[in-house]
């Protein structure tokens, strides 16, 4: 991982693979973007990004991109996804995320769905908006990924069955 860092080997192209997961190459450029985002998150939280923190960020980011790619491959095999309707319901339905309700509360202290919907639509349309990437990376994408993970976990949980007699026997044996 140190090969592409300044003064440490160099010669790494942005298109070079950091790692290959089941035949899918994950590029150095994408890895660096995620590292930069994680460093910015640390700084936004008031933490100093020194060399030790940077090494932790590199390691965590590396592990995360591998885990995410493996999970995304499993989601694709199983057809797990978040539809547009489901996504809109997560944002503007009965239980909108706290970060969105904090930003779009009207004078009466109620969640202003119309204002929130308009702001999200503006972010989608305006590709040049600097806040777009931040909102996507910090809020929207993690929300979608969390929903996929919950669906996957529910699928795994519901796919195992322990008969009542076996559960009773296990309790009795313990």
Tab-separated table of C-alpha atoms in Angstrom:
chain	number	residue	atom	x	y	z
A	1	UNK	CA	0.000	0.000	0.000
A	2	UNK	CA	2.949	2.349	0.459
A	3	UNK	CA	4.115	1.980	-3.139
A	4	UNK	CA	2.049	4.860	-4.452
A	5	UNK	CA	2.655	7.288	-1.612
A	6	UNK	CA	4.925	10.179	-2.385
A	7	UNK	CA	8.574	9.353	-1.948
A	8	UNK	CA	7.919	5.655	-1.439
A	9	UNK	CA	8.452	3.884	-4.709
A	10	UNK	CA	6.072	5.855	-6.935
A	11	UNK	CA	5.323	4.528	-10.361
A	12	UNK	CA	1.753	3.524	-9.528
A	13	UNK	CA	-0.773	4.407	-12.187
A	14	UNK	CA	-4.280	5.480	-11.096
A	15	UNK	CA	-5.623	2.566	-13.134
A	16	UNK	CA	-3.398	-0.031	-11.443
A	17	UNK	CA	-5.225	-2.470	-9.213
A	18	UNK	CA	-4.762	-2.237	-5.470
A	19	UNK	CA	-6.379	-5.630	-5.080
A	20	UNK	CA	-8.350	-8.109	-7.143
A	21	UNK	CA	-11.467	-9.613	-5.557
A	22	UNK	CA	-12.879	-12.629	-7.404
A	23	UNK	CA	-11.498	-11.269	-10.661
A	24	UNK	CA	-12.688	-7.676	-10.100
A	25	UNK	CA	-9.802	-5.215	-9.934
A	26	UNK	CA	-10.152	-2.323	-7.521
A	27	UNK	CA	-8.161	0.656	-8.806
A	28	UNK	CA	-5.562	2.690	-6.991
A	29	UNK	CA	-7.500	5.827	-7.905
A	30	UNK	CA	-10.730	4.593	-6.282
A	31	UNK	CA	-8.767	3.470	-3.227
A	32	UNK	CA	-7.114	6.895	-2.911
A	33	UNK	CA	-10.481	8.646	-3.208
A	34	UNK	CA	-11.856	6.572	-0.336
A	35	UNK	CA	-8.721	7.220	1.739
A	36	UNK	CA	-9.077	10.958	1.120
A	37	UNK	CA	-12.765	10.851	2.111
A	38	UNK	CA	-11.941	8.963	5.317
A	39	UNK	CA	-9.202	11.470	6.150
A	40	UNK	CA	-11.658	14.335	5.604
A	41	UNK	CA	-14.203	12.635	7.863
A	42	UNK	CA	-11.568	12.308	10.589
A	43	UNK	CA	-10.710	16.005	10.240
A	44	UNK	CA	-14.400	17.021	10.291
A	45	UNK	CA	-14.716	15.142	13.570
A	46	UNK	CA	-11.898	17.268	14.963
A	47	UNK	CA	-9.233	14.572	14.864
A	48	UNK	CA	-5.676	15.269	13.751
A	49	UNK	CA	-4.607	13.054	10.876
A	50	UNK	CA	-1.033	12.197	11.742
A	51	UNK	CA	1.031	9.368	10.255
A	52	UNK	CA	-0.356	6.727	12.651
A	53	UNK	CA	-3.931	7.762	11.915
A	54	UNK	CA	-3.172	7.784	8.189
A	55	UNK	CA	-1.838	4.206	8.399
A	56	UNK	CA	-4.984	3.136	10.261
A	57	UNK	CA	-7.107	4.825	7.602
A	58	UNK	CA	-5.167	3.033	4.834
A	59	UNK	CA	-5.643	-0.349	6.522
A	60	UNK	CA	-9.324	0.203	7.328
A	61	UNK	CA	-10.035	1.514	3.828
A	62	UNK	CA	-8.258	-1.447	2.242
A	63	UNK	CA	-10.243	-3.918	4.346
A	64	UNK	CA	-13.475	-2.031	3.698
A	65	UNK	CA	-13.121	-2.008	-0.094
A	66	UNK	CA	-12.534	-5.754	-0.085
A	67	UNK	CA	-15.513	-6.407	2.199
A	68	UNK	CA	-17.737	-4.078	0.181
A	69	UNK	CA	-16.773	-5.732	-3.109
A	70	UNK	CA	-17.412	-9.222	-1.716
A	71	UNK	CA	-20.798	-8.150	-0.360
A	72	UNK	CA	-21.721	-6.374	-3.612
A	73	UNK	CA	-20.939	-9.554	-5.529
A	74	UNK	CA	-23.190	-11.529	-3.177
A	75	UNK	CA	-25.952	-8.924	-3.463
A	76	UNK	CA	-25.763	-9.182	-7.253
A	77	UNK	CA	-25.974	-13.000	-7.145
A	78	UNK	CA	-28.983	-12.870	-4.832
A	79	UNK	CA	-30.713	-9.914	-6.501
A	80	UNK	CA	-30.515	-7.727	-3.401
A	81	UNK	CA	-30.945	-4.064	-4.257
A	82	UNK	CA	-32.724	-0.910	-3.129
A	83	UNK	CA	-35.384	0.279	-5.568
A	84	UNK	CA	-36.056	3.959	-6.252
A	85	UNK	CA	-39.435	3.655	-4.524
A	86	UNK	CA	-37.836	2.053	-1.477
A	87	UNK	CA	-35.097	4.705	-1.421
A	88	UNK	CA	-37.649	7.529	-1.580
A	89	UNK	CA	-39.627	5.878	1.209
A	90	UNK	CA	-36.470	5.696	3.349
A	91	UNK	CA	-35.840	9.408	2.799
A	92	UNK	CA	-39.344	10.846	2.834
A	93	UNK	CA	-41.531	8.162	4.422
A	94	UNK	CA	-42.738	7.679	7.976
A	95	UNK	CA	-39.242	7.404	9.488
A	96	UNK	CA	-36.883	9.710	7.592
A	97	UNK	CA	-33.237	9.729	8.664
A	98	UNK	CA	-32.341	12.055	11.513
A	99	UNK	CA	-29.774	14.005	9.490
A	100	UNK	CA	-32.491	14.892	6.967
A	101	UNK	CA	-35.115	15.874	9.535
A	102	UNK	CA	-32.596	18.129	11.284
A	103	UNK	CA	-31.881	19.977	8.051
A	104	UNK	CA	-35.488	20.361	6.903
A	105	UNK	CA	-37.683	21.252	9.842
A	106	UNK	CA	-40.367	23.902	9.277
A	107	UNK	CA	-41.477	26.672	11.659
A	108	UNK	CA	-43.835	24.279	13.449
A	109	UNK	CA	-40.985	21.865	14.216
A	110	UNK	CA	-42.229	19.296	11.690
A	111	UNK	CA	-40.262	17.590	8.943
A	112	UNK	CA	-40.748	19.524	5.677
A	113	UNK	CA	-40.915	16.713	3.118
A	114	UNK	CA	-41.349	19.052	0.134
A	115	UNK	CA	-38.240	21.085	0.965
A	116	UNK	CA	-36.186	17.937	1.592
A	117	UNK	CA	-37.373	16.349	-1.661
A	118	UNK	CA	-36.553	19.519	-3.587
A	119	UNK	CA	-33.051	19.735	-2.095
A	120	UNK	CA	-32.280	16.071	-2.851
A	121	UNK	CA	-33.579	16.459	-6.423
A	122	UNK	CA	-31.400	19.560	-6.881
A	123	UNK	CA	-28.369	17.588	-5.703
A	124	UNK	CA	-29.157	14.833	-8.202
A	125	UNK	CA	-29.532	17.295	-11.091
A	126	UNK	CA	-26.572	19.558	-10.391
A	127	UNK	CA	-23.488	17.417	-10.975
A	128	UNK	CA	-21.194	20.421	-10.414
A	129	UNK	CA	-22.448	20.960	-6.851
A	130	UNK	CA	-19.576	20.405	-4.415
A	131	UNK	CA	-21.979	19.248	-1.706
A	132	UNK	CA	-23.276	16.464	-3.937
A	133	UNK	CA	-20.330	14.134	-3.406
A	134	UNK	CA	-20.269	14.839	0.312
A	135	UNK	CA	-23.998	14.112	0.736
A	136	UNK	CA	-23.699	10.965	-1.385
A	137	UNK	CA	-20.602	9.659	0.405
A	138	UNK	CA	-21.575	10.572	3.948
A	139	UNK	CA	-25.328	10.014	3.930
A	140	UNK	CA	-27.035	8.502	0.899
A	141	UNK	CA	-24.624	5.727	-0.118
A	142	UNK	CA	-24.140	4.449	3.467
A	143	UNK	CA	-27.933	4.430	3.875
A	144	UNK	CA	-28.331	2.304	0.738
A	145	UNK	CA	-25.473	-0.013	1.719
A	146	UNK	CA	-26.899	-0.399	5.229
A	147	UNK	CA	-30.265	-1.368	3.794
A	148	UNK	CA	-28.649	-3.967	1.535
A	149	UNK	CA	-26.689	-5.368	4.478
A	150	UNK	CA	-29.872	-5.581	6.557
A	151	UNK	CA	-31.635	-7.439	3.748
A	152	UNK	CA	-28.694	-9.823	3.407
A	153	UNK	CA	-28.541	-10.433	7.166
A	154	UNK	CA	-32.299	-11.047	7.267
A	155	UNK	CA	-31.975	-13.484	4.389
A	156	UNK	CA	-29.243	-15.396	6.199
A	157	UNK	CA	-31.095	-15.308	9.504
A	158	UNK	CA	-34.346	-16.511	7.980
A	159	UNK	CA	-32.640	-19.211	5.940
A	160	UNK	CA	-31.644	-21.189	9.017
A	161	UNK	CA	-34.245	-23.191	10.877
A	162	UNK	CA	-33.939	-24.946	14.199
A	163	UNK	CA	-36.862	-27.255	15.020
A	164	UNK	CA	-38.530	-26.683	18.365
A	165	UNK	CA	-37.482	-30.112	19.649
A	166	UNK	CA	-33.818	-29.384	18.860
A	167	UNK	CA	-33.930	-26.016	20.630
A	168	UNK	CA	-35.531	-27.645	23.681
A	169	UNK	CA	-32.897	-30.409	23.655
A	170	UNK	CA	-30.073	-27.847	23.435
A	171	UNK	CA	-31.517	-25.888	26.357
A	172	UNK	CA	-31.920	-29.078	28.379
A	173	UNK	CA	-28.345	-30.214	27.558
A	174	UNK	CA	-26.914	-26.839	28.561
